[in-house]
Amino acid sequence: MHDFSLVQEFSMISLNAQRSRHMTTAKKVALRCMAAAVILEAYMEGFMTGPEDQLGVSKEIQATFSSVPYREVFFQDPNFANKRGSLGAWLKRASRLSKRKLSRLETVVSASLLQIGLLEEIPHLMGCDLYFHSAGLSIKEYRCHMQMYPRITERCRAEILEEGAVDEKTICMLWLLRESGCMHDLFSRNELERVAVRMNELHKNNPLARQVYPIRIRHGWELAVKRLLRVKTQFVKTPVGSGVNFIFPIMERAQSVFIETEAWFSNPQERLNDVTRRLESNGHSYTILRTGPIPTLKIDNVEYEAVPQAIYGRVPIHGVRLLPKRSI
């Protein structure tokens, strides 16, 4: 597999399925960690020099700007490049970039990935939703290369879940996944117990992990909203969920997609056919992982459960609600 940089790999994971033209809370969390990834990458490549508590940016990094354009977002600004401090101070400094600079970072990173075919802009899955579809609303999202995404994630999973050495890039990737709230994108709940054990082992035995893992750059309110979105999709499948959706309708619509079916009380295969037709007509790539009363589909690198549901109003509308599949 081609050896991509830390920033490229983390960006492909964290930007996948994010809205490409709107600054959502989830994307802001991802961008803050992408900014931190730029610092970690420069540190690993030897461009952060000096005593560990007074690290500065080497002038040699300027020679990489043409081939690694996202570094210019930070290091072409003398007020930023001339700073000194510990690695933790640098990471926190990067995570506090203004919204304008975060948007600039997104533009530069996404443009470079789009140019080499590792990222593409497609219609957002929300466009398949009954109300968005009937209104003709257009939303765009990022999709990571369909073959490259599983290669990157499986390599990281294998290094952590299997015995053996863990390279510096994976050590940094784990920290970025933790700080961005993306751990659940790669690991199941059961696997996260093993991940925690491995991170503790690395913290004890690896100098880089010992430096990085105690550092926290989370912005609490942002991750709290993201975590609420994840928890709320679990409640959607229970009677309690209707109350949660009533309180947070905007969040609910950002997390689930309702696709109406042509026939009332249609059988599971007919419902699945209606769903796949809508996905195909909106340009989405999918794989059916499991059929049955509640099928599982992998859509644009994300797994969903297709839960039968009816919306009751003057006239009941029967259909399927696509919910991100949560690890068990």
XYZ file of C-alpha atoms in Angstrom:
328
model
C 0.000 0.000 0.000
C 1.194 3.515 -0.803
C 2.703 5.182 2.233
C 0.507 8.202 2.924
C 1.306 10.854 5.500
C -0.311 11.020 8.927
C -2.287 14.101 7.908
C -3.547 12.419 4.744
C -4.601 9.216 6.487
C -6.300 10.925 9.412
C -8.034 13.391 7.062
C -9.430 10.560 4.944
C -10.883 8.926 8.065
C -12.176 12.060 9.774
C -13.577 13.825 6.681
C -15.352 10.769 5.277
C -19.143 11.397 5.300
C -18.664 14.970 6.601
C -20.555 17.799 4.915
C -18.124 19.387 2.496
C -19.648 22.863 2.258
C -20.840 23.511 5.808
C -18.934 23.880 9.077
C -20.771 21.420 11.308
C -19.791 20.708 14.904
C -18.499 17.248 13.974
C -16.352 18.681 11.184
C -14.946 21.399 13.444
C -13.799 18.669 15.859
C -12.165 16.824 12.944
C -10.417 19.964 11.678
C -8.977 20.809 15.079
C -7.417 17.357 15.167
C -6.242 17.656 11.556
C -4.417 20.809 12.659
C -2.800 18.851 15.488
C -1.840 16.133 12.987
C 0.176 18.713 11.010
C 2.234 19.416 14.141
C 2.722 15.720 14.952
C 3.809 15.016 11.380
C 6.370 17.850 11.460
C 7.620 16.594 14.826
C 8.061 12.994 13.604
C 9.912 14.180 10.493
C 12.409 16.192 12.547
C 11.200 19.709 11.713
C 10.514 20.540 15.375
C 13.897 21.169 16.962
C 15.342 22.290 20.290
C 14.862 21.223 23.906
C 11.627 19.279 24.503
C 10.137 22.171 26.470
C 11.242 24.788 23.920
C 10.569 23.213 20.530
C 10.732 25.512 17.522
C 10.087 25.039 13.808
C 13.145 24.450 11.662
C 13.521 26.734 8.633
C 14.123 23.625 6.519
C 10.390 22.950 6.607
C 9.854 25.763 4.094
C 11.414 23.589 1.399
C 8.492 21.147 1.799
C 5.733 23.715 1.225
C 5.428 23.008 -2.499
C 4.981 19.259 -2.011
C 3.105 19.458 1.316
C 0.962 22.601 0.918
C -1.045 22.219 4.116
C 2.052 23.059 6.157
C 1.898 26.612 4.816
C -1.355 27.167 6.710
C 0.768 27.144 9.880
C 4.383 27.708 9.071
C 4.325 30.542 6.540
C 3.011 32.859 9.266
C 6.050 34.240 11.175
C 3.934 34.936 14.260
C 3.093 31.257 14.434
C 6.306 29.705 13.111
C 8.522 31.663 15.506
C 6.760 30.337 18.594
C 8.422 27.901 20.970
C 7.092 25.472 23.532
C 6.552 21.846 24.417
C 4.862 19.409 22.042
C 1.728 19.696 24.152
C 1.779 23.474 23.860
C 2.128 23.212 20.083
C -0.764 20.758 19.799
C -3.034 22.947 21.904
C -1.973 25.989 19.893
C -2.883 24.189 16.667
C -6.265 23.117 18.038
C -7.123 26.729 18.875
C -6.824 27.991 15.321
C -9.513 30.408 14.233
C -12.462 29.216 12.192
C -10.977 31.015 9.188
C -7.689 29.118 9.468
C -9.487 25.818 10.057
C -11.502 26.424 6.887
C -8.287 27.223 5.043
C -6.737 23.978 6.291
C -9.781 22.032 5.117
C -9.599 23.654 1.682
C -5.902 22.883 1.212
C -6.027 19.304 2.534
C -9.222 18.348 0.724
C -8.019 19.898 -2.550
C -4.800 17.864 -2.457
C -6.716 14.645 -1.689
C -9.310 15.382 -4.364
C -6.553 15.987 -6.906
C -4.988 12.559 -6.399
C -8.318 10.744 -6.195
C -8.225 9.820 -2.502
C -11.256 11.967 -1.704
C -14.307 12.913 -3.724
C -17.303 15.168 -3.262
C -20.656 13.447 -3.669
C -24.307 14.206 -2.840
C -24.869 13.893 0.911
C -26.776 10.836 2.072
C -29.314 13.202 3.609
C -30.394 13.976 0.041
C -32.024 10.524 0.023
C -34.283 11.498 2.935
C -37.972 11.793 2.093
C -38.220 15.506 2.902
C -34.904 16.547 1.371
C -35.538 14.424 -1.728
C -39.064 15.764 -2.304
C -37.869 19.354 -1.768
C -34.991 18.913 -4.205
C -32.437 20.167 -1.671
C -28.775 19.571 -2.495
C -26.120 18.857 0.165
C -22.592 17.650 -0.537
C -20.303 15.409 1.488
C -16.814 13.939 1.298
C -16.215 10.294 0.490
C -12.840 8.646 0.922
C -11.584 6.331 -1.837
C -13.662 3.168 -1.472
C -10.705 0.792 -1.589
C -8.241 2.976 0.286
C -10.457 3.659 3.308
C -10.618 0.011 4.464
C -6.905 -0.465 3.756
C -5.968 2.446 6.003
C -8.364 1.531 8.792
C -7.545 -2.186 8.720
C -3.803 -1.501 8.895
C -4.347 0.612 11.997
C -6.672 -1.972 13.528
C -4.226 -4.797 12.878
C -1.323 -2.979 14.526
C -3.340 -2.290 17.651
C -5.411 -5.449 18.044
C -2.598 -7.876 17.218
C 0.612 -8.441 19.117
C 3.715 -6.778 17.764
C 5.414 -3.446 17.282
C 3.405 -0.255 16.737
C 4.939 2.447 14.551
C 4.951 6.156 15.399
C 2.264 7.006 12.864
C -0.176 4.560 14.486
C 0.707 5.869 17.949
C -0.241 9.364 16.769
C -3.279 8.093 14.879
C -4.700 6.528 18.044
C -4.352 9.816 19.899
C -6.016 11.709 17.038
C -8.882 9.209 16.924
C -9.341 9.570 20.676
C -9.313 13.361 20.647
C -11.617 13.605 17.624
C -14.143 11.096 18.973
C -13.579 8.834 15.939
C -12.545 5.686 17.828
C -15.952 4.128 17.190
C -15.388 4.479 13.442
C -12.637 1.863 13.613
C -13.245 -0.246 16.710
C -16.232 -1.995 18.268
C -17.086 -1.459 21.898
C -15.545 -4.790 22.803
C -12.395 -3.953 20.849
C -12.075 -0.607 22.613
C -11.187 -2.471 25.794
C -8.191 -3.959 23.976
C -7.335 -0.531 22.532
C -7.281 0.967 26.022
C -4.924 -1.757 27.229
C -2.607 -1.218 24.266
C -2.562 2.549 24.730
C -1.630 2.088 28.387
C 1.166 -0.287 27.373
C 2.441 2.209 24.804
C 2.272 5.029 27.327
C 4.511 3.046 29.668
C 7.005 1.809 27.078
C 7.116 4.251 24.156
C 8.690 7.733 24.494
C 6.412 9.343 21.885
C 3.253 7.869 23.427
C 4.463 8.992 26.849
C 4.622 12.561 25.518
C 1.416 12.607 23.495
C -1.202 10.484 25.278
C -1.586 12.674 28.398
C -2.326 15.704 26.194
C -5.960 16.763 25.821
C -7.058 19.224 23.167
C -10.768 18.475 23.284
C -13.249 21.305 23.249
C -15.777 19.846 25.656
C -18.980 21.301 24.229
C -18.138 20.153 20.691
C -17.462 16.552 21.700
C -20.491 16.612 23.994
C -22.726 17.434 21.022
C -21.048 14.767 18.900
C -21.400 12.207 21.698
C -25.075 13.125 22.149
C -25.662 12.498 18.455
C -24.122 9.032 18.789
C -26.141 8.140 21.906
C -29.350 9.503 20.437
C -29.216 7.231 17.398
C -29.277 4.294 19.817
C -32.478 5.616 21.374
C -34.150 5.998 17.977
C -34.713 2.223 17.946
C -36.580 2.305 21.279
C -39.808 3.929 22.453
C -37.703 6.451 24.375
C -36.144 7.567 21.099
C -39.254 9.307 19.869
C -39.041 11.672 22.829
C -35.365 12.392 22.210
C -36.045 13.090 18.539
C -38.850 15.423 19.497
C -36.524 17.468 21.700
C -33.638 17.500 19.192
C -35.249 17.345 15.716
C -32.332 19.051 13.933
C -29.802 16.650 15.408
C -32.020 13.690 14.517
C -32.223 14.732 10.912
C -28.454 15.077 10.771
C -28.038 11.473 11.913
C -30.731 9.393 10.233
C -32.326 9.174 6.795
C -35.920 8.127 6.128
C -36.618 6.565 2.724
C -40.236 5.926 1.896
C -41.249 2.598 0.321
C -43.609 2.302 -2.612
C -45.929 -0.240 -0.986
C -47.401 -0.309 2.505
C -46.299 -3.268 4.583
C -43.911 -4.344 1.830
C -41.748 -7.383 2.524
C -38.073 -7.004 3.526
C -36.727 -7.556 0.006
C -39.082 -4.985 -1.508
C -38.103 -2.476 1.154
C -34.430 -3.130 0.485
C -34.971 -2.692 -3.262
C -36.615 0.694 -2.665
C -33.654 1.769 -0.527
C -30.994 0.671 -3.022
C -32.831 2.367 -5.896
C -32.808 5.658 -3.986
C -29.110 5.252 -3.154
C -28.199 4.502 -6.782
C -30.217 7.442 -8.099
C -28.304 9.764 -5.765
C -24.844 8.459 -6.710
C -24.002 6.489 -3.565
C -21.881 3.347 -3.451
C -23.193 0.567 -1.248
C -22.658 -3.059 -0.309
C -25.369 -5.212 1.279
C -23.706 -6.862 4.264
C -26.789 -8.610 5.641
C -30.350 -9.130 4.460
C -33.429 -9.932 6.514
C -35.996 -7.854 8.450
C -33.302 -5.293 9.412
C -30.623 -5.347 6.685
C -27.138 -3.931 7.146
C -25.601 -1.880 4.330
C -22.203 -0.281 3.937
C -22.825 3.078 2.266
C -19.866 5.272 1.318
C -17.581 3.558 3.884
C -20.140 3.775 6.726
C -22.304 0.895 7.958
C -26.040 1.477 8.406
C -28.967 -0.568 9.613
C -32.156 -0.235 7.554
C -34.892 -0.203 10.214
C -38.542 -0.415 9.042
C -40.516 2.576 10.275
C -43.718 4.488 9.642
C -44.276 8.231 9.955
C -47.802 8.938 11.199
C -49.660 12.044 10.138
C -52.848 12.541 8.183
C -51.668 9.676 6.021
C -49.156 7.128 7.372
C -45.939 6.911 5.351
C -44.177 3.568 5.487
C -40.498 3.258 4.803
C -37.029 2.522 6.131
C -34.836 4.629 8.396
C -31.100 4.333 7.795
C -29.246 4.540 11.106
C -25.457 4.462 11.510
C -24.671 0.992 12.837
C -23.257 1.288 16.309
C -20.634 -1.151 17.458
C -21.657 -3.809 19.991
